[in-house]
Every structure is written in structure tokens, then in C-alpha cells.
Short mmCIF file of N, CA, C and O in Angstrom, two decimals:
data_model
loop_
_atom_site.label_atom_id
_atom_site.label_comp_id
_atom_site.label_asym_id
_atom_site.label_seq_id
_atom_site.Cartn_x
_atom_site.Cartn_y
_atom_site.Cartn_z
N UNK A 1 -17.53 -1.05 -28.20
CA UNK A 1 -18.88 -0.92 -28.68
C UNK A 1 -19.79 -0.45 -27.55
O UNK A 1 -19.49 -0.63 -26.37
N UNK A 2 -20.90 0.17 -27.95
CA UNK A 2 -21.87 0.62 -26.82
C UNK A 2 -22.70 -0.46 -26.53
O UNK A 2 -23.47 -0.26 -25.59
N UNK A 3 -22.74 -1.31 -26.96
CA UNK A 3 -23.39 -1.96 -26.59
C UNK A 3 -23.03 -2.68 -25.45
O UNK A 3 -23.85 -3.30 -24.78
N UNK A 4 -21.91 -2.63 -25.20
CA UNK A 4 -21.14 -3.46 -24.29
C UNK A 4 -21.26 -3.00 -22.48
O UNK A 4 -21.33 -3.53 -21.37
N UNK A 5 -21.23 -1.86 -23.04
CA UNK A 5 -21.42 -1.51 -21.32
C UNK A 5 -22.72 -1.45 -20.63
O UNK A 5 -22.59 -1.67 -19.43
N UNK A 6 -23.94 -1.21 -21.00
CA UNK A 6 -25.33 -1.09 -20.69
C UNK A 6 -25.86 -2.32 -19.90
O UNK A 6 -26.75 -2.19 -19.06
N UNK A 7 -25.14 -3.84 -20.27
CA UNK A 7 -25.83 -4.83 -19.86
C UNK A 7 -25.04 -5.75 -18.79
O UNK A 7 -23.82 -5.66 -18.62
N UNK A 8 -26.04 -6.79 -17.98
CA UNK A 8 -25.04 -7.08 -16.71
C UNK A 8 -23.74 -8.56 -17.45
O UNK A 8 -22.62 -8.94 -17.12
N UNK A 9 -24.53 -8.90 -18.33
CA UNK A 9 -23.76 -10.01 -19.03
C UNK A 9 -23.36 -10.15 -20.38
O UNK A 9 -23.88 -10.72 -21.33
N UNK A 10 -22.06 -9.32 -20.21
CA UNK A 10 -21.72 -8.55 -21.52
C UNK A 10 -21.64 -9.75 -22.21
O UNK A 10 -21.77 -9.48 -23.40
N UNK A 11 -21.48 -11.04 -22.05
CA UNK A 11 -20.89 -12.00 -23.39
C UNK A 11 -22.66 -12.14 -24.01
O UNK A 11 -22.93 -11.79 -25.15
N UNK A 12 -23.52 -12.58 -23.26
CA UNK A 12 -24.69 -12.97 -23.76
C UNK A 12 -25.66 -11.85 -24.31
O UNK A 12 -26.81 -12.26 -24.41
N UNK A 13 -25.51 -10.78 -24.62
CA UNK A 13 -26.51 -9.85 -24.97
C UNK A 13 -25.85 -9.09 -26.12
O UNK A 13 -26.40 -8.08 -26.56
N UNK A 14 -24.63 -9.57 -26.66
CA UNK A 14 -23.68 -8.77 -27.48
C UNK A 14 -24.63 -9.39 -29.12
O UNK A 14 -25.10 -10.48 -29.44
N UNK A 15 -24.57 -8.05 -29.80
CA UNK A 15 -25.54 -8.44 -31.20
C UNK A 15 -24.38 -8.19 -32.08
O UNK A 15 -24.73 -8.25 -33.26
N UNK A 16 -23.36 -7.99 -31.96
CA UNK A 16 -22.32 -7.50 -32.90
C UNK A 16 -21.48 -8.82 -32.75
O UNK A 16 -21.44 -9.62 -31.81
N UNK A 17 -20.71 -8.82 -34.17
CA UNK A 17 -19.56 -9.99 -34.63
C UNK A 17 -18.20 -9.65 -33.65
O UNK A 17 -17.01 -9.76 -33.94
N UNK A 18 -18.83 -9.17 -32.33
CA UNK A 18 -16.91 -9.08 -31.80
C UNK A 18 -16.79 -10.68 -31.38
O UNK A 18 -17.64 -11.56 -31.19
N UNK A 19 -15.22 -10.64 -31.33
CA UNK A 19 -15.21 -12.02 -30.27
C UNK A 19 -14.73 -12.13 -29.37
O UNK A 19 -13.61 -11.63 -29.28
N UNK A 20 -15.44 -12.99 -27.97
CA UNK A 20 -14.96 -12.95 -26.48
C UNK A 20 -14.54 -12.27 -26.17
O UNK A 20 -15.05 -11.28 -25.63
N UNK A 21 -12.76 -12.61 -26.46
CA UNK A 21 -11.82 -12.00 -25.90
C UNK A 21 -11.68 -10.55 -26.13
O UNK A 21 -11.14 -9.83 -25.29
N UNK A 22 -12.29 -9.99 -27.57
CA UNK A 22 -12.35 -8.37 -27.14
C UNK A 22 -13.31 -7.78 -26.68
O UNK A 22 -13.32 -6.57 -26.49
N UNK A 23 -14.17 -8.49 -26.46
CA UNK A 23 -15.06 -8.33 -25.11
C UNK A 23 -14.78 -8.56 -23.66
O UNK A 23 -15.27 -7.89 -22.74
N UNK A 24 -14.24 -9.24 -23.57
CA UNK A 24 -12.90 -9.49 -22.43
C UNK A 24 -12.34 -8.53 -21.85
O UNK A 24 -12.56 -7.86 -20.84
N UNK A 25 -11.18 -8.58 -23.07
CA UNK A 25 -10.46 -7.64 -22.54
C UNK A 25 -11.08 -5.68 -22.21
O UNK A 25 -10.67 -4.65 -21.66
N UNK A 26 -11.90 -6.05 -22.75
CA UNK A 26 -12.18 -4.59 -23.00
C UNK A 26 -12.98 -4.01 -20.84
O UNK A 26 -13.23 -2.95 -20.27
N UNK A 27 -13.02 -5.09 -20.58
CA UNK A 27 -13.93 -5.13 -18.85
C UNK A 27 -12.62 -5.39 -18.33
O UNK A 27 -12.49 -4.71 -17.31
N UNK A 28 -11.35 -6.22 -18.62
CA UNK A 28 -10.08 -6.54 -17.29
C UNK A 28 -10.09 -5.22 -16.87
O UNK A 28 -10.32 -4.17 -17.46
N UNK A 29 -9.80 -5.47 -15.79
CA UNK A 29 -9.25 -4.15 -14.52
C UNK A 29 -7.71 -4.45 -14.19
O UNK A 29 -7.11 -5.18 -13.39
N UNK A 30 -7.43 -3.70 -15.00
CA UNK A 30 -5.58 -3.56 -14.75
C UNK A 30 -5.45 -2.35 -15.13
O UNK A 30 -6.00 -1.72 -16.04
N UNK A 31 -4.36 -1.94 -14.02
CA UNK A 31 -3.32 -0.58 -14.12
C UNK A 31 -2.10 -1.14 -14.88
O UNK A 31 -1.50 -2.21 -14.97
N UNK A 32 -2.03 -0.06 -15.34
CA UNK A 32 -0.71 0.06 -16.12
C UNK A 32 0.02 1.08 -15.64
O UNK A 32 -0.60 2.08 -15.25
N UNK A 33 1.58 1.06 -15.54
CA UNK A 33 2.34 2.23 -15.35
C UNK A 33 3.29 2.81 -16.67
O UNK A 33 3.30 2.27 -17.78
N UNK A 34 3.83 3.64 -16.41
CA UNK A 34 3.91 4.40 -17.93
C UNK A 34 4.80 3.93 -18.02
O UNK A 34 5.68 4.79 -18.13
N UNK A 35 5.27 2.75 -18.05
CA UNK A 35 6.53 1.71 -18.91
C UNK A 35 5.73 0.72 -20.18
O UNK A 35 6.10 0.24 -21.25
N UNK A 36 4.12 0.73 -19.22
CA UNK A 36 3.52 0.17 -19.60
C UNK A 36 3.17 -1.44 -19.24
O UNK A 36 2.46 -2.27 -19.81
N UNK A 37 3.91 -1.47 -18.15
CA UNK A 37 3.78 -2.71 -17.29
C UNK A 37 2.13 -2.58 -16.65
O UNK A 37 1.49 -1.61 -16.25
N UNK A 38 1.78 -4.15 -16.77
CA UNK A 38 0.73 -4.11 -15.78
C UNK A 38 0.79 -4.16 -14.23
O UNK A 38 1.56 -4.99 -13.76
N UNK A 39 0.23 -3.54 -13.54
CA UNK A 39 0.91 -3.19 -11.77
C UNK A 39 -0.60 -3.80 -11.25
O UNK A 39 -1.67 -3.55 -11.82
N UNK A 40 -0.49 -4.40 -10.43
CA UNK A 40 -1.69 -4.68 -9.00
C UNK A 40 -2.37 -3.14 -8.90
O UNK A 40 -1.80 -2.05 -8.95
N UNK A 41 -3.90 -3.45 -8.75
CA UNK A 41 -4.44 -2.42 -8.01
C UNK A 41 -4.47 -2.11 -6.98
O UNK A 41 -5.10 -1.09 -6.73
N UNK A 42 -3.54 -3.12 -5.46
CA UNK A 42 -3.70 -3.17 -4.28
C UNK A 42 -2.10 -3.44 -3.51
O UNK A 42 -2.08 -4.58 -3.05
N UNK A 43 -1.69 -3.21 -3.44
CA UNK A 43 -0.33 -3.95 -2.47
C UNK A 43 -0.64 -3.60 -1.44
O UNK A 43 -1.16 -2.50 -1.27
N UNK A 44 -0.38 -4.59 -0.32
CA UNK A 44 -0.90 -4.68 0.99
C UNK A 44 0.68 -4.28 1.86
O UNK A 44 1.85 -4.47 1.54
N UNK A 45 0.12 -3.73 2.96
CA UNK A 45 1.37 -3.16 3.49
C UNK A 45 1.58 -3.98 4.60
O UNK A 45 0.56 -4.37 5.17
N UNK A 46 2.84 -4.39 5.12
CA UNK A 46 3.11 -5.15 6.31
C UNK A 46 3.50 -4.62 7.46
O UNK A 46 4.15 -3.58 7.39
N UNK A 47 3.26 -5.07 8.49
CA UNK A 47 3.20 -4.09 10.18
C UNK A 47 4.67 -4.33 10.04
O UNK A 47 5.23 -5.39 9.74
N UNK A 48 5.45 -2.66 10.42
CA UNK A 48 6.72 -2.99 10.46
C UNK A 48 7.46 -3.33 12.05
O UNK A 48 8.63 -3.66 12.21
N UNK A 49 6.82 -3.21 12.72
CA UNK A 49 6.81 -4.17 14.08
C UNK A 49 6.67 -5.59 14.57
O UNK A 49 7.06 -6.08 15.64
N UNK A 50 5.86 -6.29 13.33
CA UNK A 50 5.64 -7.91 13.59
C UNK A 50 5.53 -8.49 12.40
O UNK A 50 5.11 -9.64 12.32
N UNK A 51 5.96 -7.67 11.15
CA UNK A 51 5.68 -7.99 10.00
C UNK A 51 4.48 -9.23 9.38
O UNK A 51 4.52 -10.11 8.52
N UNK A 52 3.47 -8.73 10.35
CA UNK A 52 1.95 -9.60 9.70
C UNK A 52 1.66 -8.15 8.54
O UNK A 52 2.11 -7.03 8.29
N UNK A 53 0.74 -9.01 8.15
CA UNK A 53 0.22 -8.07 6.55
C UNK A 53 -0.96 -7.69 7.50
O UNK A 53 -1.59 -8.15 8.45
N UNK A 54 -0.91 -6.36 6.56
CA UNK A 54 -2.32 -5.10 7.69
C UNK A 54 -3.26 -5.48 6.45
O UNK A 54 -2.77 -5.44 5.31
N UNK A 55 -4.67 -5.87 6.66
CA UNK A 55 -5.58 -6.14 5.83
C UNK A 55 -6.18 -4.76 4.95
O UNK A 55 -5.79 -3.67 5.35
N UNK A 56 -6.94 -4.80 3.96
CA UNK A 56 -7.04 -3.37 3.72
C UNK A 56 -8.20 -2.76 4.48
O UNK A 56 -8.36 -1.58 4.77
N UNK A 57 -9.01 -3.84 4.74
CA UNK A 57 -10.42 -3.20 5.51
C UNK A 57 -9.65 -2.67 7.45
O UNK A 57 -10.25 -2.06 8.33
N UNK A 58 -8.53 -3.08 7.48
CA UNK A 58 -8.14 -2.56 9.13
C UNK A 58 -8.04 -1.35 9.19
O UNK A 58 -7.13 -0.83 8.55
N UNK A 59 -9.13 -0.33 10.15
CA UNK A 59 -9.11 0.82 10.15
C UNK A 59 -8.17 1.55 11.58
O UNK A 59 -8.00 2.74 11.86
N UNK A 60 -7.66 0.24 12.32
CA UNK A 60 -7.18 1.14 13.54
C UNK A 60 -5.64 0.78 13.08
O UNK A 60 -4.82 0.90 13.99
N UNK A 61 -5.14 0.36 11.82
CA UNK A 61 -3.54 0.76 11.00
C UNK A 61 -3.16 2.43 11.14
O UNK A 61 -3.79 3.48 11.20
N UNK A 62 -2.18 2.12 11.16
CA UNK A 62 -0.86 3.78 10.80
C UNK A 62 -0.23 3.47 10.19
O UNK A 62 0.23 2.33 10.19
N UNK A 63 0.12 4.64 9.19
CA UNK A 63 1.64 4.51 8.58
C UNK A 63 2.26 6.12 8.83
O UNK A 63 1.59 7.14 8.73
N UNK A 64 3.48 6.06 9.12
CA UNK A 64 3.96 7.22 9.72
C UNK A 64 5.37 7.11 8.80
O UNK A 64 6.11 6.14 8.61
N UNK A 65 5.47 8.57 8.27
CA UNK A 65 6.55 9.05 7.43
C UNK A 65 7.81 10.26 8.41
O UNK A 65 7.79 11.49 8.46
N UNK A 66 8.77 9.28 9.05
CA UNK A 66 9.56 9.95 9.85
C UNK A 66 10.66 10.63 8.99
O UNK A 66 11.58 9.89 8.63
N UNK A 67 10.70 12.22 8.54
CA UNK A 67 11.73 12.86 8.19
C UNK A 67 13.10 12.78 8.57
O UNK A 67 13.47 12.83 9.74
N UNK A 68 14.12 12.60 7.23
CA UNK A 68 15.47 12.69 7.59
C UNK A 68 15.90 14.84 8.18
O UNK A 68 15.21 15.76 7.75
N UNK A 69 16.59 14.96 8.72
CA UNK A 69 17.29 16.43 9.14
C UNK A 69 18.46 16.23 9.07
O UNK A 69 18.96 15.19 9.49
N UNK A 70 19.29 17.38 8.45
CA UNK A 70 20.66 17.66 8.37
C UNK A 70 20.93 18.10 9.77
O UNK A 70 20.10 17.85 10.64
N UNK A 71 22.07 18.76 10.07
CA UNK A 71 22.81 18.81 11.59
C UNK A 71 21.94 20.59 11.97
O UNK A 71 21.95 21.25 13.01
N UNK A 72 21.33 20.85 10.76
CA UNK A 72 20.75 22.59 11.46
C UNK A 72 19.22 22.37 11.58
O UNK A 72 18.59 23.36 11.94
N UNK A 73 18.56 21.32 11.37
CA UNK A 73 17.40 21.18 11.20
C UNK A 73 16.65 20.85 10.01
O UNK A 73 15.45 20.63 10.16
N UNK A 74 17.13 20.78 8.88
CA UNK A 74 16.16 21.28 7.95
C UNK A 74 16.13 20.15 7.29
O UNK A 74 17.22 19.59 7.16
N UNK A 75 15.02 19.53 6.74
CA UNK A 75 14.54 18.15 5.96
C UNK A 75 15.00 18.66 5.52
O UNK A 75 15.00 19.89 5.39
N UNK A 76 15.99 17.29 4.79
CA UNK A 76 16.74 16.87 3.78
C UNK A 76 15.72 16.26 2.19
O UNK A 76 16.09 16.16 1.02
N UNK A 77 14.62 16.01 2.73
CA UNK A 77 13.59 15.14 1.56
C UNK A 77 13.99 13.61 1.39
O UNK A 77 13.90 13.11 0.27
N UNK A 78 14.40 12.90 2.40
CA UNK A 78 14.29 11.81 2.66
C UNK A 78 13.47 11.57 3.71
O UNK A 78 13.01 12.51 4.37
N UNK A 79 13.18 10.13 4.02
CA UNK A 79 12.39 10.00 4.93
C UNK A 79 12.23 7.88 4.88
O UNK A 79 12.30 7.04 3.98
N UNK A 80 12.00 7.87 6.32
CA UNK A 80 11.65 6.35 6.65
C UNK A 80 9.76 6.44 6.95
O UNK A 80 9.00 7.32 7.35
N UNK A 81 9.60 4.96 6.47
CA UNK A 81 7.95 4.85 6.38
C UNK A 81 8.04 4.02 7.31
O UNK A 81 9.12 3.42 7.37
N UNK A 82 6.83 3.63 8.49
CA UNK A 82 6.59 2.66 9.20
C UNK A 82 5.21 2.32 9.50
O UNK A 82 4.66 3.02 10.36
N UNK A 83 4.57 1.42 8.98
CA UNK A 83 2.88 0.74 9.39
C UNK A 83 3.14 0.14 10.50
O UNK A 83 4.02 -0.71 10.66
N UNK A 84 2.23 0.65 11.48
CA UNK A 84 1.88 0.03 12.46
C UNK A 84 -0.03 -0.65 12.25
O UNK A 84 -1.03 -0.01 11.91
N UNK A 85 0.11 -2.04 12.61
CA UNK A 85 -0.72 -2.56 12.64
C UNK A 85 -1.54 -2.31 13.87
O UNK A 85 -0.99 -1.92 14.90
N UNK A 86 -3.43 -2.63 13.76
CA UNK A 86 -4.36 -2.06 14.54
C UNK A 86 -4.26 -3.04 16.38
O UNK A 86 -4.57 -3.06 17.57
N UNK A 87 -3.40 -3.84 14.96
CA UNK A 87 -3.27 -5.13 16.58
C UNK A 87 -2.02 -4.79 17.50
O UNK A 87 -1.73 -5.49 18.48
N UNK A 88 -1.35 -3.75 17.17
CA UNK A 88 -0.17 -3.76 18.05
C UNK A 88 -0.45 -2.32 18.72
O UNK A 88 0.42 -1.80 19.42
N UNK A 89 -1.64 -1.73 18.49
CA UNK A 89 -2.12 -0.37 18.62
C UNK A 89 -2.78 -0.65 19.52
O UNK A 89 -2.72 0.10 20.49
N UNK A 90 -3.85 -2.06 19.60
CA UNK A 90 -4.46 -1.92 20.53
C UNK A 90 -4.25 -2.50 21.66
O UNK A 90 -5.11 -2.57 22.53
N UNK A 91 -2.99 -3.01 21.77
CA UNK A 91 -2.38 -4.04 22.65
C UNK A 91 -1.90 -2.67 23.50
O UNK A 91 -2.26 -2.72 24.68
N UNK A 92 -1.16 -1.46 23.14
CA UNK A 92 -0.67 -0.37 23.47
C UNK A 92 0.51 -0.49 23.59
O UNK A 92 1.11 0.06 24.51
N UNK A 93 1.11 -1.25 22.65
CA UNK A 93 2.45 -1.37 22.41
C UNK A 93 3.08 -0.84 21.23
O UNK A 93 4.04 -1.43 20.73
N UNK A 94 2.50 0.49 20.59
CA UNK A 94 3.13 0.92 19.40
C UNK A 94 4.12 1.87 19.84
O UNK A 94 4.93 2.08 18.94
N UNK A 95 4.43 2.75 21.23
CA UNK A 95 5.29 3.34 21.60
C UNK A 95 6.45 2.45 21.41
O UNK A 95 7.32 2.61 20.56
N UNK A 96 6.36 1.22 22.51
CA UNK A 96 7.57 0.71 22.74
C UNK A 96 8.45 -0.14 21.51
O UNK A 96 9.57 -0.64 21.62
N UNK A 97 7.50 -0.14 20.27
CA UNK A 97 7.32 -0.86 18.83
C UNK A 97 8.31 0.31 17.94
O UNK A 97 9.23 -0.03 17.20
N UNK A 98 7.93 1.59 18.19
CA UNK A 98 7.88 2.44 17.51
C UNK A 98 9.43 2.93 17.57
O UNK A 98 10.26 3.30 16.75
N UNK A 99 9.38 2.75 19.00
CA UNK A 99 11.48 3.16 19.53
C UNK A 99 11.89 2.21 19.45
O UNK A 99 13.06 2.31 19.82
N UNK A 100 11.68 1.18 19.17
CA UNK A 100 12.66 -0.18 18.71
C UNK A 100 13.32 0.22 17.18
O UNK A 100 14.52 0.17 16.90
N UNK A 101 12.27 0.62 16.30
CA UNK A 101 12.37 0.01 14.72
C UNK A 101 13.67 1.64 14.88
O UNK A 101 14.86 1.51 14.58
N UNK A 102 13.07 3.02 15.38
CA UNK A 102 14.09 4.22 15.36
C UNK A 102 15.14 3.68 16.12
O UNK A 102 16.25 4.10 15.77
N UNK A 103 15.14 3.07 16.85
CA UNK A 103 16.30 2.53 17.30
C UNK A 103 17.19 1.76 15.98
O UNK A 103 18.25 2.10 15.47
N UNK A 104 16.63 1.03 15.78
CA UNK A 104 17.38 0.09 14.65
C UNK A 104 17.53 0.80 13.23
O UNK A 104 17.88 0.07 12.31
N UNK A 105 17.33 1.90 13.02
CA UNK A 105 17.60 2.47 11.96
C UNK A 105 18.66 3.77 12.50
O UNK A 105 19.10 4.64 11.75
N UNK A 106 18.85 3.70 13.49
CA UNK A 106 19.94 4.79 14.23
C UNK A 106 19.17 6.04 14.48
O UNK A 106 19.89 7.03 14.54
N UNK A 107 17.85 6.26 14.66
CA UNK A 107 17.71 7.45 14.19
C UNK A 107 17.00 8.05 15.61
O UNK A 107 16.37 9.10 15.63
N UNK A 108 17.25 7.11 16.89
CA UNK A 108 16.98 7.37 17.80
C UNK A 108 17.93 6.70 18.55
O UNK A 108 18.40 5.65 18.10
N UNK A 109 18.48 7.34 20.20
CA UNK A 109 19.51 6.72 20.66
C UNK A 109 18.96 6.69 22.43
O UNK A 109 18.10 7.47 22.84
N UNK A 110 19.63 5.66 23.32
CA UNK A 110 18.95 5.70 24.83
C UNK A 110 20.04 6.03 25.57
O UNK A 110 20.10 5.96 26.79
N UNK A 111 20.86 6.37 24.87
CA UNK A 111 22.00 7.17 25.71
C UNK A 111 22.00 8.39 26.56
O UNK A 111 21.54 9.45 26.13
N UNK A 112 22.65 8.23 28.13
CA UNK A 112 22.22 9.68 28.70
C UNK A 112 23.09 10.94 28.45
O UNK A 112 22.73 12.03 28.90
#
């Protein structure tokens, strides 16, 4: 109904026979995905170096998408994701953070 959206307190200003709940529902804020499941509007991502949760307001976060390569060079279209949190950024430990996790996924080696 139009009436519904114009005012700050949709239950108390409604002149029409709806009830509550389809007044309700009609304001929830949910995503849906095309299964039709309801999904979060937010998933929070975790520092993959200390696995604390990166807040959403942290603006000195990264997330870095390191490409897989076949043996001639050429992305394959895979790829590893890694968040680095603002707190391990500013400590200046995301280098030595950063060759640990490629380390542990093989995808970097310290061999001479």
C-alpha cells in the first residue's frame, strides 16, 4: 500500500484493514538468493593471518586475490583470497604474514 511508505511509523498511521505482519513483512530487509534462501546482508571476513574478524568500518583491511599459473604462465582462473587485517598492517608485519600463509599453501618456496 502507499500508504505505507510515506510515514516514520508505519504500524500507527496505517488507515487501511492490513494486518501487522503484512506490514511487517513488507519493511524486513532480507536478501534472498535465487534458490530463494534468505542470505545475511553482511558476512564479515576474518584476518587470514590471526584469524580475528576485520570489522566492517576497518579501513586500513586488504584482501588480496593471488592467481593460480600453469607451468607457461598463464592464469588458470583459479585463485587463493587472503584479508589482511588493519592491525597486522600497521604493526608492519603483513610481509612476513603474507609469506607464511604462500608458504603454507605451497605456492611460495625459501629454497635456494
Amino acid at each position: 500500500h502507499r500508504s505505507h511508505f510515506g510515514s516514520r511509523d508505519i504500524f500507527s498511521s496505517c488507515t487501511c484493514a492490513c494486518p501487522p505482519e503484512l506490514i511487517a513483512s513488507t519493511f524486513k530487509a532480507a536478501m534472498q538468493n535465487d534458490e530463494g534462501r534468505i542470505v545475511d546482508l553482511y558476512l564479515p571476513r576474518k584476518c587470514s593471518a590471526t584469524n580475528r574478524l576485520i570489522p566492517a568500518k576497518e579501513h586500513g583491511a586488504v584482501q588480496l586475490n593471488v592467481g593460480q599459473v600453469d607451468e607457461n604462465g598463464v592464469y588458470t582462473g583459479e585463485f587463493y583470497t587472503f584479508a589482511l587485517a588493519g592491525f597486522i598492517r600497521n604493526r608492519g608485519e603483513s610481509d612476513a604474514c603474507l609469506n607464511r600463509l604462500l608458504y603454507e599453501k605451497s605456492l611460495l618456496t625459501f629454497s635456494k
